[in-house]
Amino acid sequence: MSLTTSKTGIGLFEEAMKSSLTSCRVKGLSLRTIKWYEYVLNEFRKYVEEPLENITKETIQNYLLLLKEKGFKKTTLANRYRGLRAFFNYLAEEEIIFVNPIQGVKPPKLPKVFPNCLSDEEVDKLIKALKGLSLIHISEPTRPLYISYAVFC
């Protein structure tokens, strides 16, 4: 795919953005995802002053740093990064750009989130509640739990 190179930097960015979003629709991405990508790209375009082909790794890093300094959460930074990565990877694959500026930009580090676990007391209560029951008495969604109890306890 080749976009019109005679366009100004903003025109080329908009044309590339439109092409990228069309590709997302063809891939079958959800409307919500496509709208998010569109929002991310519009916000990035407001920040970028140089033409599309002059956007560098430093441009993207400075943009993410600006968002961080404005107080955006790490998850928001990571989501913005993913939207930009999808866009620039598409442009590189389609040879609209020849140097992918997102390459070498590390995604923002997210804190590890651990699932909530049952306490020992809660597990004991659950086991006591299951004793004496057969599979007939247990609803479909909780049968795997009961079977696990029967096998491992």
Coordinates of N, CA and C in Angstrom, one line a residue:
M1 N 0.9 -1.2 0.0 CA 0.0 0.0 0.0 C 0.9 1.2 0.0
S2 N 0.5 2.2 -0.8 CA 1.3 3.4 -0.8 C 0.3 4.6 -0.6
L3 N 0.7 5.5 0.3 CA -0.1 6.7 0.6 C 0.6 7.8 -0.2
T4 N -0.2 8.8 -0.5 CA 0.2 10.0 -1.2 C 1.3 10.7 -0.4
T5 N 2.5 10.7 -1.0 CA 3.6 11.4 -0.2 C 3.6 12.9 -0.5
S6 N 2.8 13.4 -1.4 CA 2.8 14.8 -1.6 C 1.9 15.5 -0.5
K7 N 1.2 14.8 0.3 CA 0.4 15.4 1.4 C 1.4 16.0 2.4
T8 N 0.8 17.0 3.1 CA 1.6 17.6 4.2 C 1.7 16.5 5.3
G9 N 2.5 16.8 6.3 CA 2.7 15.8 7.4 C 1.4 15.5 8.1
I10 N 0.5 16.5 8.3 CA -0.8 16.2 9.0 C -1.6 15.4 8.1
G11 N -1.7 15.7 6.8 CA -2.5 15.0 5.8 C -2.1 13.6 5.7
L12 N -0.8 13.4 5.6 CA -0.3 12.0 5.5 C -0.6 11.2 6.8
F13 N -0.5 11.8 8.0 CA -0.8 11.2 9.2 C -2.3 10.7 9.2
E14 N -3.2 11.7 8.8 CA -4.6 11.3 8.8 C -4.9 10.2 7.8
E15 N -4.3 10.3 6.7 CA -4.5 9.2 5.7 C -4.0 7.9 6.2
A16 N -2.8 7.9 6.8 CA -2.3 6.7 7.3 C -3.1 6.1 8.5
M17 N -3.7 7.0 9.3 CA -4.5 6.7 10.4 C -5.8 6.0 9.8
K18 N -6.4 6.6 8.8 CA -7.6 6.1 8.2 C -7.3 4.7 7.7
S19 N -6.2 4.5 7.0 CA -5.8 3.2 6.4 C -5.6 2.2 7.5
S20 N -5.0 2.6 8.6 CA -4.8 1.6 9.7 C -6.1 1.2 10.4
L21 N -7.0 2.1 10.5 CA -8.3 1.8 11.2 C -9.1 0.9 10.3
T22 N -9.0 1.2 9.0 CA -9.7 0.3 8.0 C -9.2 -1.1 8.1
S23 N -7.9 -1.3 8.2 CA -7.2 -2.6 8.4 C -7.7 -3.3 9.6
C24 N -7.9 -2.5 10.7 CA -8.4 -3.1 12.0 C -9.8 -3.6 11.7
R25 N -10.7 -2.9 11.0 CA -12.0 -3.4 10.7 C -12.0 -4.7 9.9
V26 N -11.1 -4.7 8.9 CA -11.0 -5.9 8.1 C -10.5 -7.1 8.9
K27 N -9.6 -6.9 9.9 CA -9.2 -7.9 10.8 C -10.3 -8.4 11.7
G28 N -11.3 -7.6 11.8 CA -12.4 -8.0 12.7 C -12.3 -7.6 14.1
L29 N -11.4 -6.6 14.4 CA -11.3 -6.1 15.7 C -12.6 -5.5 16.2
S30 N -12.9 -5.5 17.5 CA -14.1 -5.0 18.0 C -14.2 -3.5 17.7
L31 N -15.4 -3.0 17.6 CA -15.7 -1.5 17.4 C -15.1 -0.7 18.6
R32 N -15.1 -1.3 19.8 CA -14.6 -0.6 21.0 C -13.0 -0.4 20.8
T33 N -12.4 -1.5 20.3 CA -10.9 -1.4 20.1 C -10.6 -0.4 19.1
I34 N -11.3 -0.4 18.0 CA -11.1 0.5 16.9 C -11.3 1.9 17.3
K35 N -12.3 2.2 18.1 CA -12.6 3.5 18.6 C -11.4 4.0 19.6
W36 N -10.9 3.0 20.4 CA -9.8 3.3 21.3 C -8.6 3.7 20.5
Y37 N -8.3 2.9 19.4 CA -7.1 3.2 18.6 C -7.3 4.6 18.0
E38 N -8.5 4.9 17.5 CA -8.7 6.2 16.9 C -8.5 7.3 17.9
Y39 N -9.0 7.1 19.1 CA -8.8 8.1 20.1 C -7.3 8.3 20.4
V40 N -6.6 7.2 20.6 CA -5.1 7.3 20.9 C -4.4 8.0 19.8
L41 N -4.7 7.7 18.6 CA -4.0 8.3 17.5 C -4.3 9.8 17.3
N42 N -5.6 10.2 17.6 CA -5.9 11.6 17.5 C -5.2 12.4 18.6
E43 N -5.1 11.8 19.8 CA -4.4 12.4 20.9 C -2.9 12.6 20.6
F44 N -2.3 11.5 20.0 CA -0.9 11.6 19.6 C -0.7 12.6 18.5
R45 N -1.6 12.7 17.6 CA -1.5 13.6 16.5 C -1.5 15.1 17.0
K46 N -2.2 15.3 18.1 CA -2.3 16.7 18.7 C -0.9 17.1 19.2
Y47 N -0.2 16.1 19.7 CA 1.1 16.3 20.3 C 2.2 16.4 19.2
V48 N 2.2 15.7 18.2 CA 3.2 15.6 17.2 C 3.2 16.8 16.3
E49 N 4.4 17.4 16.1 CA 4.5 18.6 15.2 C 5.1 18.2 13.9
E50 N 5.9 17.2 13.9 CA 6.7 16.8 12.7 C 5.8 15.9 11.8
P51 N 6.2 15.9 10.5 CA 5.5 15.0 9.6 C 5.7 13.5 10.0
L52 N 4.8 12.7 9.5 CA 4.7 11.3 9.9 C 6.1 10.6 9.7
E53 N 6.7 10.8 8.6 CA 8.0 10.1 8.3 C 9.1 10.6 9.2
N54 N 9.0 11.7 9.9 CA 10.0 12.2 10.8 C 9.8 11.9 12.3
I55 N 8.7 11.1 12.6 CA 8.5 10.7 14.0 C 9.6 9.7 14.3
T56 N 10.2 9.9 15.5 CA 11.3 9.0 15.9 C 10.9 8.3 17.2
K57 N 11.8 7.5 17.6 CA 11.7 6.8 18.9 C 11.6 7.8 20.0
E58 N 12.4 8.9 19.9 CA 12.4 9.9 20.9 C 11.1 10.7 21.0
T59 N 10.5 10.9 19.8 CA 9.2 11.5 19.8 C 8.2 10.7 20.6
I60 N 8.1 9.4 20.4 CA 7.2 8.6 21.2 C 7.5 8.5 22.6
Q61 N 8.8 8.4 23.0 CA 9.2 8.4 24.4 C 8.9 9.7 25.1
N62 N 9.1 10.8 24.4 CA 8.8 12.1 25.0 C 7.3 12.3 25.2
Y63 N 6.5 11.7 24.3 CA 5.0 11.8 24.4 C 4.6 11.0 25.6
L64 N 5.1 9.8 25.8 CA 4.7 8.9 26.9 C 5.2 9.6 28.2
L65 N 6.4 10.2 28.2 CA 6.9 10.9 29.4 C 6.0 12.1 29.8
L66 N 5.5 12.8 28.7 CA 4.6 13.9 29.0 C 3.3 13.4 29.7
L67 N 2.8 12.3 29.2 CA 1.6 11.8 29.8 C 1.8 11.4 31.2
K68 N 3.0 10.8 31.5 CA 3.4 10.4 32.8 C 3.5 11.6 33.7
E69 N 4.1 12.6 33.2 CA 4.2 13.9 34.0 C 2.9 14.5 34.3
K70 N 2.0 14.3 33.4 CA 0.6 14.9 33.6 C -0.2 14.1 34.6
G71 N 0.3 13.0 35.0 CA -0.3 12.2 36.1 C -1.2 11.0 35.6
F72 N -1.0 10.7 34.3 CA -1.7 9.5 33.8 C -1.2 8.2 34.5
K73 N -2.2 7.3 34.7 CA -1.8 6.0 35.4 C -1.0 5.2 34.4
K74 N -0.3 4.2 35.0 CA 0.6 3.3 34.3 C -0.2 2.5 33.3
T75 N -1.4 2.1 33.6 CA -2.2 1.3 32.7 C -2.6 2.1 31.5
T76 N -2.9 3.4 31.7 CA -3.2 4.3 30.6 C -2.0 4.5 29.7
L77 N -0.9 4.6 30.3 CA 0.4 4.8 29.5 C 0.6 3.5 28.6
A78 N 0.4 2.3 29.3 CA 0.6 1.1 28.6 C -0.4 0.9 27.4
N79 N -1.7 1.3 27.7 CA -2.7 1.3 26.6 C -2.4 2.2 25.5
R80 N -1.9 3.4 25.8 CA -1.5 4.3 24.7 C -0.4 3.8 23.9
Y81 N 0.6 3.2 24.6 CA 1.7 2.6 23.9 C 1.3 1.5 23.0
R82 N 0.3 0.6 23.4 CA -0.2 -0.5 22.6 C -0.9 0.1 21.3
G83 N -1.6 1.1 21.5 CA -2.3 1.7 20.3 C -1.3 2.3 19.3
L84 N -0.3 3.0 19.8 CA 0.8 3.5 18.9 C 1.6 2.3 18.3
R85 N 1.9 1.3 19.1 CA 2.6 0.2 18.5 C 1.8 -0.5 17.4
A86 N 0.5 -0.7 17.6 CA -0.3 -1.3 16.5 C -0.2 -0.4 15.2
F87 N -0.3 0.9 15.4 CA -0.3 1.9 14.3 C 1.0 1.8 13.5
F88 N 2.1 2.0 14.3 CA 3.4 2.0 13.6 C 3.8 0.7 13.0
N89 N 3.4 -0.4 13.7 CA 3.7 -1.7 13.1 C 3.0 -1.9 11.8
Y90 N 1.7 -1.4 11.8 CA 0.9 -1.5 10.5 C 1.6 -0.7 9.4
L91 N 2.0 0.5 9.7 CA 2.7 1.4 8.8 C 4.0 0.8 8.2
A92 N 4.7 0.1 9.1 CA 6.0 -0.5 8.7 C 5.7 -1.8 7.8
E93 N 4.7 -2.6 8.2 CA 4.3 -3.8 7.4 C 3.9 -3.4 6.0
E94 N 3.1 -2.3 5.9 CA 2.6 -1.8 4.6 C 3.6 -1.0 3.9
E95 N 4.8 -0.8 4.4 CA 5.9 0.0 3.9 C 5.5 1.5 3.6
I96 N 4.6 2.0 4.5 CA 4.3 3.4 4.4 C 5.4 4.2 5.1
I97 N 6.0 3.6 6.1 CA 7.2 4.1 6.7 C 8.3 3.1 6.6
F98 N 9.5 3.4 6.5 CA 10.6 2.5 6.4 C 11.4 2.2 7.6
V99 N 11.3 3.2 8.6 CA 11.9 3.0 9.9 C 10.7 3.0 10.9
N100 N 10.6 2.0 11.7 CA 9.5 1.9 12.7 C 10.0 2.6 14.0
P101 N 9.4 3.8 14.3 CA 9.9 4.5 15.5 C 9.5 3.8 16.8
I102 N 8.6 2.9 16.8 CA 8.1 2.3 18.1 C 9.1 1.2 18.4
Q103 N 9.9 0.7 17.5 CA 10.9 -0.3 17.7 C 11.9 0.3 18.7
G104 N 12.2 -0.5 19.8 CA 13.2 0.0 20.8 C 12.5 0.8 21.9
V105 N 11.3 1.2 21.7 CA 10.6 1.9 22.8 C 9.9 0.8 23.7
K106 N 10.4 0.7 24.9 CA 9.9 -0.3 25.8 C 8.5 0.1 26.4
P107 N 7.6 -0.8 26.5 CA 6.3 -0.5 27.1 C 6.4 -0.1 28.5
P108 N 5.5 0.8 29.0 CA 5.6 1.2 30.4 C 5.4 -0.1 31.3
K109 N 6.2 -0.1 32.3 CA 6.1 -1.3 33.2 C 4.9 -1.2 34.1
L110 N 4.1 -2.3 34.2 CA 2.9 -2.3 35.0 C 3.2 -3.1 36.3
P111 N 2.6 -2.7 37.4 CA 2.8 -3.5 38.6 C 2.1 -4.8 38.4
K112 N 2.6 -5.9 39.0 CA 2.0 -7.2 39.0 C 0.8 -7.2 39.9
V113 N -0.3 -7.7 39.4 CA -1.5 -7.8 40.1 C -1.8 -9.2 40.4
F114 N -1.9 -9.6 41.6 CA -2.2 -11.0 42.0 C -3.7 -11.2 42.3
P115 N -4.2 -12.3 41.9 CA -5.6 -12.6 42.2 C -5.9 -12.7 43.7
N116 N -7.1 -12.4 44.0 CA -7.5 -12.6 45.4 C -7.7 -14.1 45.7
C117 N -7.1 -14.5 46.8 CA -7.2 -15.9 47.1 C -8.1 -16.1 48.4
L118 N -8.6 -17.3 48.5 CA -9.4 -17.6 49.7 C -8.5 -17.7 50.9
S119 N -9.0 -17.3 52.0 CA -8.2 -17.5 53.3 C -8.4 -18.9 53.7
D120 N -7.5 -19.4 54.6 CA -7.7 -20.7 55.1 C -9.0 -21.0 55.7
E121 N -9.5 -19.9 56.4 CA -10.9 -20.0 57.0 C -12.0 -20.2 56.0
E122 N -11.9 -19.4 54.9 CA -12.8 -19.5 53.8 C -12.8 -20.9 53.1
V123 N -11.6 -21.4 52.9 CA -11.5 -22.8 52.3 C -12.1 -23.8 53.3
D124 N -11.9 -23.7 54.6 CA -12.5 -24.6 55.5 C -14.0 -24.6 55.4
K125 N -14.5 -23.4 55.4 CA -16.0 -23.2 55.3 C -16.5 -23.9 54.0
L126 N -15.8 -23.7 52.9 CA -16.2 -24.2 51.6 C -16.2 -25.8 51.7
I127 N -15.2 -26.3 52.3 CA -15.1 -27.8 52.4 C -16.2 -28.3 53.2
K128 N -16.5 -27.7 54.3 CA -17.6 -28.1 55.2 C -18.9 -28.0 54.5
A129 N -19.1 -27.0 53.7 CA -20.4 -26.9 53.0 C -20.5 -27.9 51.9
L130 N -19.4 -28.5 51.4 CA -19.5 -29.5 50.3 C -19.6 -30.9 50.8
K131 N -19.2 -31.1 52.1 CA -19.3 -32.5 52.6 C -20.7 -33.0 52.6
G132 N -20.8 -34.3 52.1 CA -22.1 -34.9 52.1 C -22.9 -34.6 50.9
L133 N -22.5 -33.8 50.0 CA -23.3 -33.5 48.8 C -22.8 -34.4 47.7
S134 N -23.8 -34.6 46.8 CA -23.4 -35.4 45.6 C -23.5 -34.4 44.4
L135 N -23.1 -34.8 43.2 CA -23.1 -34.0 42.1 C -24.5 -33.5 41.7
I136 N -25.5 -34.3 42.1 CA -26.9 -33.9 41.8 C -27.3 -32.6 42.5
H137 N -26.7 -32.4 43.7 CA -27.1 -31.3 44.5 C -26.3 -30.0 44.2
I138 N -25.3 -30.2 43.3 CA -24.4 -29.0 43.0 C -24.8 -28.5 41.6
S139 N -24.9 -27.1 41.6 CA -25.2 -26.5 40.3 C -24.1 -26.6 39.3
E140 N -24.4 -26.5 38.0 CA -23.4 -26.7 37.0 C -22.1 -25.9 37.1
P141 N -22.2 -24.6 37.4 CA -21.0 -23.8 37.5 C -20.0 -24.2 38.7
T142 N -20.6 -24.8 39.7 CA -19.7 -25.1 40.8 C -19.3 -26.6 40.8
R143 N -19.7 -27.4 39.9 CA -19.3 -28.8 39.8 C -17.8 -29.0 39.7
P144 N -17.1 -28.2 38.9 CA -15.6 -28.4 38.8 C -15.0 -28.3 40.2
L145 N -15.4 -27.3 41.0 CA -14.9 -27.1 42.3 C -15.1 -28.3 43.2
Y146 N -16.3 -28.9 43.1 CA -16.7 -30.0 43.9 C -15.8 -31.2 43.5
I147 N -15.7 -31.4 42.2 CA -14.9 -32.5 41.7 C -13.4 -32.4 42.1
S148 N -12.9 -31.1 42.1 CA -11.6 -30.9 42.6 C -11.4 -31.2 44.0
Y149 N -12.4 -30.9 44.8 CA -12.4 -31.2 46.2 C -12.4 -32.7 46.4
A150 N -13.3 -33.4 45.7 CA -13.4 -34.8 45.8 C -12.1 -35.5 45.5
V151 N -11.4 -35.0 44.5 CA -10.1 -35.7 44.0 C -9.0 -35.3 44.9
F152 N -8.9 -34.1 45.3 CA -7.7 -33.7 46.0 C -7.8 -33.7 47.6
C153 N -9.0 -33.8 48.1 CA -9.1 -33.8 49.6 C -9.3 -35.1 50.2

